Amino acid sequence: MAVETLSDELPARIRGRFPIFERLVYINSCSQGALSDNVREAYAGYLHDWDEKGAPWDYWVERGEAARASFADLVNADPDEIAVTTSISAGVSAVVSGVPLDAGRSKIVVSDFEFPTIGQIAHAQELRGGRVVHVPAAPDTTIPLEHFDEAIDEETALVCIAAVCYRNGSRIDLEGVIRLAHECGALVLVDAYQAVGALPIDVRALDCDFLAAGVLKYLLGSAGLAFLYCRSELVERILPTQTGWFADRDIFQMDIHDYSPASTARRFEAGTPPVPSIYAGIAGMELMKEIGIEETASHVRELTTLLIDGVEEELGGRVVTPHDPARRGPLVAVASKDERALVAALEQERIVTSCRDGNLRISPHCYNNREDIEAVLAALGRHRDLLVSEV
Ligand SMILES: Cc1ncc(COP(=O)(O)O)c(C=O)c1O
């Protein structure tokens, strides 16, 4: 793609709301989104309410409902299908603990692109008779549908797939895997953490059974708030053994004599909600909706194309992220001889990135512009010795 065709209209409109760009080239949203003015104000609002009113728990519970509704709207779900959790791990662990496993259907299929938490939760189900099967990636950093076809069968209870891989930015054919799994009667859990906010997500169009995501990356919130979607028809069939009083049918009954989970996806929650993170998360999600996720997705695709072309054509480096725009997310992974040294070298030049698994991770979002990509390419050019060459 020719550099000249890239429009920087989106970042020009919104960048002023993210003060970090006055000091740094921040291009690390796969770790943490940049702090915006309204998220900072939301935190100040939390402190103000606490100081002013003491313990406004009715309002704080209502804020939790507002977060639930905001996320539901974002992914086209009903609020009753959404659990408000403190991390992806908490929501996934609760729901997976209740997925029925029996002798005839005990297999959990896990793609090789999963975050550790997903694999670890799947293996924990071995304690109750589960069998875990891993689906390997191909050398081109994709996982072809045939690999899933070989693993998923009539004995499969659950299939776990990441929308975008946190290590290399690769995207699984979610619709294809979900179709395959449903043909065999298996349920599907999508980990959308590296996609939500940067790519449009619609649980109805995807037809997934469960979807987990949090707010601290492309949804511009902070740590401590995540969500779990569970398809409405499934909610009451799943009895989590990981639970707590906020998952109870009647929270304020304060009953210690039985287990009666809520009839909605609230049954996948646990204890006291993360109130400060909820204030920030609502602000982040609302800002992303205002900025526009569709527009962000196409802007980021242009930036990542520019970056991939620059690394390979100008610098002779190797990008491990798939080149097909349909098979990659907002994260671009560049093979490095010493990825930690490369992150540190870029940091010296006031460019913030991160690394995993032998690769430098560069993850642009709505606020990044062509100059950021040019700055990254120029810096990589000065540290070419740390790049793995194309051949
Ligand atoms: C794809 C993916 N899934 C899950 C997680 C972890 O989520 P949590 O710490 O909320 O459980 C991360 C965190 O980086 C992630 O990138």
Short mmCIF file of C-alpha atoms and ligand atoms in Angstrom, two decimals:
data_model
loop_
_atom_site.label_atom_id
_atom_site.label_comp_id
_atom_site.label_asym_id
_atom_site.label_seq_id
_atom_site.Cartn_x
_atom_site.Cartn_y
_atom_site.Cartn_z
CA MET A 1 0.00 0.00 0.00
CA ALA A 2 1.30 3.42 -0.91
CA VAL A 3 2.04 5.51 2.17
CA GLU A 4 0.36 8.55 0.58
CA THR A 5 -3.07 6.86 0.51
CA LEU A 6 -3.22 6.50 4.29
CA SER A 7 -5.66 8.93 5.90
CA ASP A 8 -4.72 10.14 9.36
CA GLU A 9 -8.07 11.82 9.82
CA LEU A 10 -9.07 9.53 12.71
CA PRO A 11 -6.00 10.06 14.93
CA ALA A 12 -5.98 13.77 14.07
CA ARG A 13 -9.49 13.99 15.50
CA ILE A 14 -8.89 12.13 18.78
CA ARG A 15 -5.20 12.06 19.65
CA GLY A 16 -5.42 15.16 21.85
CA ARG A 17 -7.51 13.15 24.31
CA PHE A 18 -4.52 10.91 25.08
CA PRO A 19 -1.79 13.02 26.75
CA ILE A 20 0.84 10.26 26.56
CA PHE A 21 1.45 11.20 22.90
CA GLU A 22 2.92 14.53 24.02
CA ARG A 23 5.87 12.52 25.38
CA LEU A 24 5.98 9.09 23.76
CA VAL A 25 5.20 7.08 20.66
CA TYR A 26 2.84 4.69 22.39
CA ILE A 27 2.12 1.69 20.18
CA ASN A 28 1.47 -1.07 22.69
CA SER A 29 -2.31 -1.37 22.99
CA CYS A 30 -2.11 -5.18 22.99
CA SER A 31 -0.77 -4.76 26.54
CA GLN A 32 -2.70 -1.71 27.71
CA GLY A 33 -4.69 1.01 25.96
CA ALA A 34 -3.49 4.62 26.36
CA LEU A 35 -5.05 6.71 29.13
CA SER A 36 -7.68 9.15 27.84
CA ASP A 37 -9.03 12.31 29.45
CA ASN A 38 -12.44 10.77 30.15
CA VAL A 39 -11.01 7.64 31.82
CA ARG A 40 -8.89 9.85 34.06
CA GLU A 41 -12.04 11.87 34.90
CA ALA A 42 -13.93 8.64 35.63
CA TYR A 43 -11.34 7.70 38.24
CA ALA A 44 -11.60 11.17 39.75
CA GLY A 45 -15.39 10.71 39.75
CA TYR A 46 -15.04 7.47 41.70
CA LEU A 47 -12.92 9.16 44.38
CA HIS A 48 -15.32 12.09 44.49
CA ASP A 49 -18.36 9.83 44.99
CA TRP A 50 -16.57 7.80 47.66
CA ASP A 51 -15.48 10.94 49.50
CA GLU A 52 -18.81 12.75 49.11
CA LYS A 53 -21.20 9.91 49.96
CA GLY A 54 -19.17 7.37 51.93
CA ALA A 55 -20.61 4.07 50.74
CA PRO A 56 -23.07 4.67 47.88
CA TRP A 57 -23.48 0.95 47.20
CA ASP A 58 -26.85 1.26 45.42
CA TYR A 59 -25.22 3.60 42.93
CA TRP A 60 -22.13 1.44 42.63
CA VAL A 61 -24.23 -1.65 41.90
CA GLU A 62 -26.13 0.42 39.33
CA ARG A 63 -22.75 1.36 37.72
CA GLY A 64 -22.02 -2.36 37.42
CA GLU A 65 -25.32 -2.75 35.56
CA ALA A 66 -24.35 0.16 33.31
CA ALA A 67 -21.06 -1.61 32.51
CA ARG A 68 -22.95 -4.83 31.75
CA ALA A 69 -25.32 -2.96 29.42
CA SER A 70 -22.50 -1.11 27.69
CA PHE A 71 -20.56 -4.29 26.96
CA ALA A 72 -23.76 -6.10 25.86
CA ASP A 73 -24.42 -3.29 23.38
CA LEU A 74 -20.83 -3.48 22.13
CA VAL A 75 -21.04 -7.19 21.22
CA ASN A 76 -24.76 -7.30 20.31
CA ALA A 77 -25.81 -9.40 23.32
CA ASP A 78 -28.60 -9.05 25.86
CA PRO A 79 -27.43 -7.71 29.28
CA ASP A 80 -28.78 -10.91 30.88
CA GLU A 81 -26.22 -12.84 28.82
CA ILE A 82 -23.28 -10.90 30.31
CA ALA A 83 -21.38 -11.55 33.55
CA VAL A 84 -19.29 -8.66 34.96
CA THR A 85 -16.02 -10.17 36.19
CA THR A 86 -12.67 -9.01 37.50
CA SER A 87 -10.65 -10.79 34.78
CA ILE A 88 -11.15 -13.05 31.78
CA SER A 89 -9.72 -15.85 33.90
CA ALA A 90 -12.46 -15.46 36.53
CA GLY A 91 -15.36 -15.58 34.03
CA VAL A 92 -13.88 -18.37 31.91
CA SER A 93 -13.02 -20.45 34.95
CA ALA A 94 -16.59 -20.09 36.27
CA VAL A 95 -18.28 -21.04 33.01
CA VAL A 96 -15.89 -23.88 32.12
CA SER A 97 -16.28 -25.33 35.64
CA GLY A 98 -19.95 -25.87 34.78
CA VAL A 99 -19.72 -27.18 31.21
CA PRO A 100 -21.11 -30.73 31.41
CA LEU A 101 -18.43 -33.38 30.85
CA ASP A 102 -19.37 -37.05 30.75
CA ALA A 103 -17.77 -40.24 29.50
CA GLY A 104 -19.18 -39.80 26.00
CA ARG A 105 -18.34 -36.08 25.75
CA SER A 106 -15.30 -35.14 27.77
CA LYS A 107 -12.91 -33.60 25.25
CA ILE A 108 -11.83 -29.95 25.45
CA VAL A 109 -10.16 -28.70 22.26
CA VAL A 110 -7.71 -25.82 22.76
CA SER A 111 -6.06 -23.94 19.91
CA ASP A 112 -2.32 -23.30 20.08
CA PHE A 113 -3.06 -19.58 19.95
CA GLU A 114 -4.66 -19.46 23.40
CA PHE A 115 -3.47 -17.30 26.27
CA PRO A 116 -2.04 -19.42 29.14
CA THR A 117 -5.13 -18.87 31.27
CA ILE A 118 -7.35 -20.73 28.78
CA GLY A 119 -5.05 -23.77 28.51
CA GLN A 120 -4.61 -23.88 32.28
CA ILE A 121 -8.37 -23.72 32.93
CA ALA A 122 -8.94 -26.47 30.33
CA HIS A 123 -6.33 -28.71 31.98
CA ALA A 124 -7.87 -28.06 35.41
CA GLN A 125 -10.97 -29.87 34.06
CA GLU A 126 -8.89 -33.07 33.93
CA LEU A 127 -9.62 -33.22 37.67
CA ARG A 128 -13.26 -33.92 36.76
CA GLY A 129 -12.74 -36.23 33.81
CA GLY A 130 -11.91 -33.78 31.02
CA ARG A 131 -9.40 -34.62 28.24
CA VAL A 132 -7.54 -31.77 26.57
CA VAL A 133 -6.51 -31.85 22.91
CA HIS A 134 -4.32 -29.08 21.49
CA VAL A 135 -4.68 -27.88 17.91
CA PRO A 136 -1.29 -27.02 16.38
CA ALA A 137 -0.51 -24.05 14.16
CA ALA A 138 0.92 -24.37 10.63
CA PRO A 139 4.39 -22.94 9.80
CA ASP A 140 2.76 -19.85 8.26
CA THR A 141 1.36 -18.82 11.70
CA THR A 142 -2.23 -19.71 10.90
CA ILE A 143 -4.31 -22.60 12.19
CA PRO A 144 -6.06 -24.04 9.14
CA LEU A 145 -9.62 -25.27 9.55
CA GLU A 146 -8.45 -28.83 8.73
CA HIS A 147 -6.45 -28.87 11.96
CA PHE A 148 -9.63 -28.20 13.91
CA ASP A 149 -11.51 -30.73 11.80
CA GLU A 150 -9.04 -33.42 12.89
CA ALA A 151 -9.47 -32.54 16.59
CA ILE A 152 -13.21 -31.86 16.94
CA ASP A 153 -15.58 -34.84 17.02
CA GLU A 154 -18.72 -36.18 18.69
CA GLU A 155 -16.78 -36.57 21.96
CA THR A 156 -15.94 -32.85 22.11
CA ALA A 157 -17.65 -30.86 24.85
CA LEU A 158 -15.92 -27.51 24.35
CA VAL A 159 -13.67 -25.77 21.81
CA CYS A 160 -11.56 -22.77 22.93
CA ILE A 161 -10.41 -20.29 20.28
CA ALA A 162 -8.74 -16.89 20.47
CA ALA A 163 -10.07 -14.21 18.12
CA VAL A 164 -6.53 -12.77 17.77
CA CYS A 165 -3.41 -14.52 19.11
CA TYR A 166 -1.58 -12.47 21.77
CA ARG A 167 1.81 -13.77 20.58
CA ASN A 168 1.67 -13.24 16.83
CA GLY A 169 -1.54 -11.34 15.90
CA SER A 170 -2.95 -14.24 13.87
CA ARG A 171 -6.72 -14.63 13.50
CA ILE A 172 -8.45 -18.00 13.51
CA ASP A 173 -11.39 -18.51 11.14
CA LEU A 174 -13.86 -18.18 14.03
CA GLU A 175 -17.00 -18.73 11.95
CA GLY A 176 -15.51 -21.86 10.34
CA VAL A 177 -14.47 -23.41 13.66
CA ILE A 178 -17.80 -22.54 15.32
CA ARG A 179 -19.69 -24.21 12.45
CA LEU A 180 -17.51 -27.33 12.69
CA ALA A 181 -17.95 -27.53 16.47
CA HIS A 182 -21.71 -27.06 16.36
CA GLU A 183 -22.05 -29.78 13.70
CA CYS A 184 -20.50 -32.14 16.30
CA GLY A 185 -22.65 -30.81 19.17
CA ALA A 186 -19.70 -29.06 20.90
CA LEU A 187 -19.83 -25.65 22.58
CA VAL A 188 -17.42 -22.85 21.63
CA LEU A 189 -15.67 -20.29 23.82
CA VAL A 190 -14.06 -17.30 22.07
CA ASP A 191 -11.35 -15.29 23.85
CA ALA A 192 -11.79 -11.89 22.21
CA TYR A 193 -9.42 -9.91 24.45
CA GLN A 194 -6.97 -9.03 21.65
CA ALA A 195 -9.79 -8.09 19.28
CA VAL A 196 -12.52 -6.27 21.21
CA GLY A 197 -12.40 -2.52 20.62
CA ALA A 198 -10.16 -2.85 17.57
CA LEU A 199 -12.36 -5.17 15.50
CA PRO A 200 -16.16 -5.32 15.44
CA ILE A 201 -17.46 -8.29 17.49
CA ASP A 202 -21.03 -9.53 17.18
CA VAL A 203 -21.87 -12.63 19.20
CA ARG A 204 -25.07 -13.27 17.21
CA ALA A 205 -23.30 -13.13 13.86
CA LEU A 206 -20.47 -15.30 15.21
CA ASP A 207 -22.95 -17.74 16.76
CA CYS A 208 -20.48 -18.53 19.57
CA ASP A 209 -21.71 -19.95 22.88
CA PHE A 210 -19.38 -18.05 25.22
CA LEU A 211 -17.14 -15.03 24.69
CA ALA A 212 -14.71 -13.46 27.13
CA ALA A 213 -13.11 -10.02 26.89
CA GLY A 214 -11.75 -7.30 29.14
CA VAL A 215 -11.39 -3.53 28.91
CA LEU A 216 -7.72 -2.77 29.46
CA LYS A 217 -6.44 -3.07 25.90
CA TYR A 218 -8.37 -1.75 22.89
CA LEU A 219 -11.36 -0.75 25.05
CA LEU A 220 -9.21 1.89 26.77
CA GLY A 221 -10.11 0.90 30.34
CA SER A 222 -7.87 -0.36 33.13
CA ALA A 223 -7.11 -3.64 34.86
CA GLY A 224 -9.81 -5.25 37.02
CA LEU A 225 -12.83 -5.38 34.70
CA ALA A 226 -13.77 -8.08 32.20
CA PHE A 227 -16.93 -9.71 30.85
CA LEU A 228 -18.19 -13.14 29.99
CA TYR A 229 -20.98 -13.62 27.45
CA CYS A 230 -23.07 -16.80 27.67
CA ARG A 231 -25.76 -17.51 25.07
CA SER A 232 -29.14 -17.15 26.83
CA GLU A 233 -30.41 -20.69 26.08
CA LEU A 234 -27.31 -22.14 27.77
CA VAL A 235 -27.19 -20.08 30.96
CA GLU A 236 -29.40 -22.30 33.11
CA ARG A 237 -27.80 -25.52 31.81
CA ILE A 238 -24.43 -24.49 33.26
CA LEU A 239 -23.89 -24.75 36.99
CA PRO A 240 -20.55 -23.17 37.91
CA THR A 241 -18.72 -24.65 40.90
CA GLN A 242 -16.63 -21.49 41.07
CA THR A 243 -19.08 -19.00 42.55
CA GLY A 244 -19.81 -16.35 45.22
CA TRP A 245 -22.54 -14.17 46.64
CA PHE A 246 -22.79 -11.83 43.65
CA ALA A 247 -23.70 -14.91 41.57
CA ASP A 248 -26.64 -15.81 43.79
CA ARG A 249 -30.27 -15.58 42.65
CA ASP A 250 -30.94 -13.07 45.45
CA ILE A 251 -27.73 -11.35 46.51
CA PHE A 252 -29.24 -9.67 49.53
CA GLN A 253 -30.92 -12.78 50.94
CA MET A 254 -27.52 -13.50 52.54
CA ASP A 255 -28.33 -17.20 52.72
CA ILE A 256 -25.63 -19.65 53.79
CA HIS A 257 -27.82 -22.75 53.49
CA ASP A 258 -27.92 -23.48 49.76
CA TYR A 259 -26.52 -22.79 46.30
CA SER A 260 -29.05 -21.10 44.05
CA PRO A 261 -27.29 -19.30 41.19
CA ALA A 262 -28.91 -16.42 39.32
CA SER A 263 -31.03 -17.33 36.30
CA THR A 264 -28.98 -14.92 34.17
CA ALA A 265 -25.29 -14.85 33.26
CA ARG A 266 -24.72 -13.14 36.61
CA ARG A 267 -24.31 -16.72 37.86
CA PHE A 268 -20.75 -16.55 36.47
CA GLU A 269 -19.79 -13.68 38.78
CA ALA A 270 -18.27 -14.06 42.26
CA GLY A 271 -17.70 -11.37 44.93
CA THR A 272 -17.69 -7.60 45.40
CA PRO A 273 -17.51 -5.90 41.99
CA PRO A 274 -14.40 -3.90 40.99
CA VAL A 275 -16.05 -0.50 41.39
CA PRO A 276 -13.13 1.81 40.40
CA SER A 277 -12.41 -0.30 37.30
CA ILE A 278 -16.11 -0.19 36.43
CA TYR A 279 -16.09 3.64 36.39
CA ALA A 280 -13.02 3.56 34.12
CA GLY A 281 -14.31 0.71 31.97
CA ILE A 282 -17.59 2.45 31.19
CA ALA A 283 -15.69 5.59 30.18
CA GLY A 284 -13.31 3.57 27.97
CA MET A 285 -16.07 1.61 26.24
CA GLU A 286 -18.18 4.71 25.64
CA LEU A 287 -15.17 6.55 24.19
CA MET A 288 -14.41 3.64 21.83
CA LYS A 289 -18.04 3.63 20.66
CA GLU A 290 -17.85 7.39 20.04
CA ILE A 291 -14.55 7.00 18.14
CA GLY A 292 -16.02 4.14 16.08
CA ILE A 293 -14.79 0.56 16.03
CA GLU A 294 -15.41 -0.02 12.30
CA GLU A 295 -13.42 3.11 11.43
CA THR A 296 -10.70 2.05 13.89
CA ALA A 297 -10.48 -1.40 12.30
CA SER A 298 -9.93 -0.02 8.81
CA HIS A 299 -7.47 2.65 10.02
CA VAL A 300 -5.46 0.07 11.97
CA ARG A 301 -5.45 -2.26 8.95
CA GLU A 302 -3.84 0.49 6.90
CA LEU A 303 -1.24 1.15 9.60
CA THR A 304 -0.37 -2.54 9.98
CA THR A 305 -0.06 -2.93 6.20
CA LEU A 306 2.35 0.00 6.15
CA LEU A 307 4.32 -1.49 9.00
CA ILE A 308 4.53 -4.99 7.49
CA ASP A 309 5.64 -3.61 4.12
CA GLY A 310 8.22 -1.37 5.80
CA VAL A 311 9.72 -4.12 7.96
CA GLU A 312 9.99 -6.57 5.08
CA GLU A 313 10.65 -4.39 2.05
CA GLU A 314 12.70 -1.56 3.54
CA LEU A 315 14.46 -3.35 6.40
CA GLY A 316 14.63 -6.95 5.17
CA GLY A 317 13.10 -8.14 8.47
CA ARG A 318 10.60 -10.95 9.02
CA VAL A 319 7.01 -10.36 10.11
CA VAL A 320 5.51 -13.53 11.59
CA THR A 321 1.94 -12.18 11.56
CA PRO A 322 -0.07 -13.47 8.57
CA HIS A 323 -0.06 -10.94 5.73
CA ASP A 324 -3.67 -11.53 4.64
CA PRO A 325 -5.68 -8.70 6.31
CA ALA A 326 -8.52 -11.16 6.98
CA ARG A 327 -6.17 -13.40 8.96
CA ARG A 328 -4.55 -10.76 11.17
CA GLY A 329 -5.61 -8.41 13.95
CA PRO A 330 -4.21 -5.09 15.21
CA LEU A 331 -0.99 -6.68 16.49
CA VAL A 332 2.07 -7.09 14.27
CA ALA A 333 4.84 -9.43 15.47
CA VAL A 334 8.36 -8.96 14.14
CA ALA A 335 10.91 -11.77 14.60
CA SER A 336 13.87 -10.65 16.69
CA LYS A 337 17.21 -12.13 17.71
CA ASP A 338 16.72 -10.61 21.17
CA GLU A 339 13.24 -9.22 21.62
CA ARG A 340 13.81 -7.83 25.13
CA ALA A 341 16.86 -5.89 23.95
CA LEU A 342 14.85 -4.57 21.03
CA VAL A 343 11.99 -3.39 23.28
CA ALA A 344 14.59 -1.70 25.53
CA ALA A 345 16.34 -0.07 22.53
CA LEU A 346 13.04 1.32 21.26
CA GLU A 347 12.15 2.53 24.74
CA GLN A 348 15.42 4.52 24.74
CA GLU A 349 13.99 6.26 21.68
CA ARG A 350 10.70 6.94 23.51
CA ILE A 351 8.81 4.27 21.56
CA VAL A 352 6.73 1.92 23.71
CA THR A 353 6.24 -1.65 22.43
CA SER A 354 6.31 -5.11 24.04
CA CYS A 355 7.46 -8.63 23.23
CA ARG A 356 6.50 -12.29 23.46
CA ASP A 357 7.89 -15.52 22.22
CA GLY A 358 10.87 -14.25 20.20
CA ASN A 359 8.89 -11.42 18.63
CA LEU A 360 8.60 -7.69 19.02
CA ARG A 361 4.90 -6.77 19.35
CA ILE A 362 3.73 -3.52 17.74
CA SER A 363 0.03 -2.86 18.22
CA PRO A 364 -1.44 0.33 16.77
CA HIS A 365 -4.88 1.61 17.71
CA CYS A 366 -7.21 4.45 16.73
CA TYR A 367 -4.83 7.14 18.07
CA ASN A 368 -1.72 6.01 16.19
CA ASN A 369 -0.82 7.68 12.91
CA ARG A 370 1.53 7.30 9.98
CA GLU A 371 4.25 9.27 11.77
CA ASP A 372 4.22 6.68 14.57
CA ILE A 373 4.76 3.88 12.05
CA GLU A 374 7.53 5.87 10.38
CA ALA A 375 9.16 6.47 13.78
CA VAL A 376 9.02 2.73 14.56
CA LEU A 377 10.48 1.83 11.15
CA ALA A 378 13.26 4.39 11.48
CA ALA A 379 14.16 3.09 14.95
CA LEU A 380 14.07 -0.53 13.77
CA GLY A 381 16.40 0.51 10.95
CA ARG A 382 18.89 1.74 13.56
CA HIS A 383 18.64 -1.62 15.37
CA ARG A 384 18.59 -3.87 12.33
CA ASP A 385 21.13 -6.14 14.03
CA LEU A 386 18.34 -7.26 16.40
CA LEU A 387 15.99 -8.25 13.57
CA VAL A 388 15.81 -11.74 12.08
CA SER A 389 16.35 -11.30 8.36
CA GLU A 390 13.74 -12.42 5.82
CA VAL A 391 15.82 -15.29 4.39
C1 LIG B 1 -5.89 -13.06 24.63
C2 LIG B 1 -5.81 -12.87 26.12
N1 LIG B 1 -6.58 -13.62 26.90
C3 LIG B 1 -6.56 -13.50 28.24
C4 LIG B 1 -5.70 -12.59 28.85
C5 LIG B 1 -5.65 -12.53 30.34
O1 LIG B 1 -6.82 -12.00 30.83
P1 LIG B 1 -7.10 -11.87 32.40
O2 LIG B 1 -5.82 -11.48 33.06
O3 LIG B 1 -8.17 -10.82 32.45
O4 LIG B 1 -7.58 -13.19 32.86
C6 LIG B 1 -4.91 -11.76 28.07
C7 LIG B 1 -4.03 -10.76 28.71
O5 LIG B 1 -3.14 -10.21 28.15
C8 LIG B 1 -4.96 -11.91 26.66
O6 LIG B 1 -4.19 -11.16 25.86
#
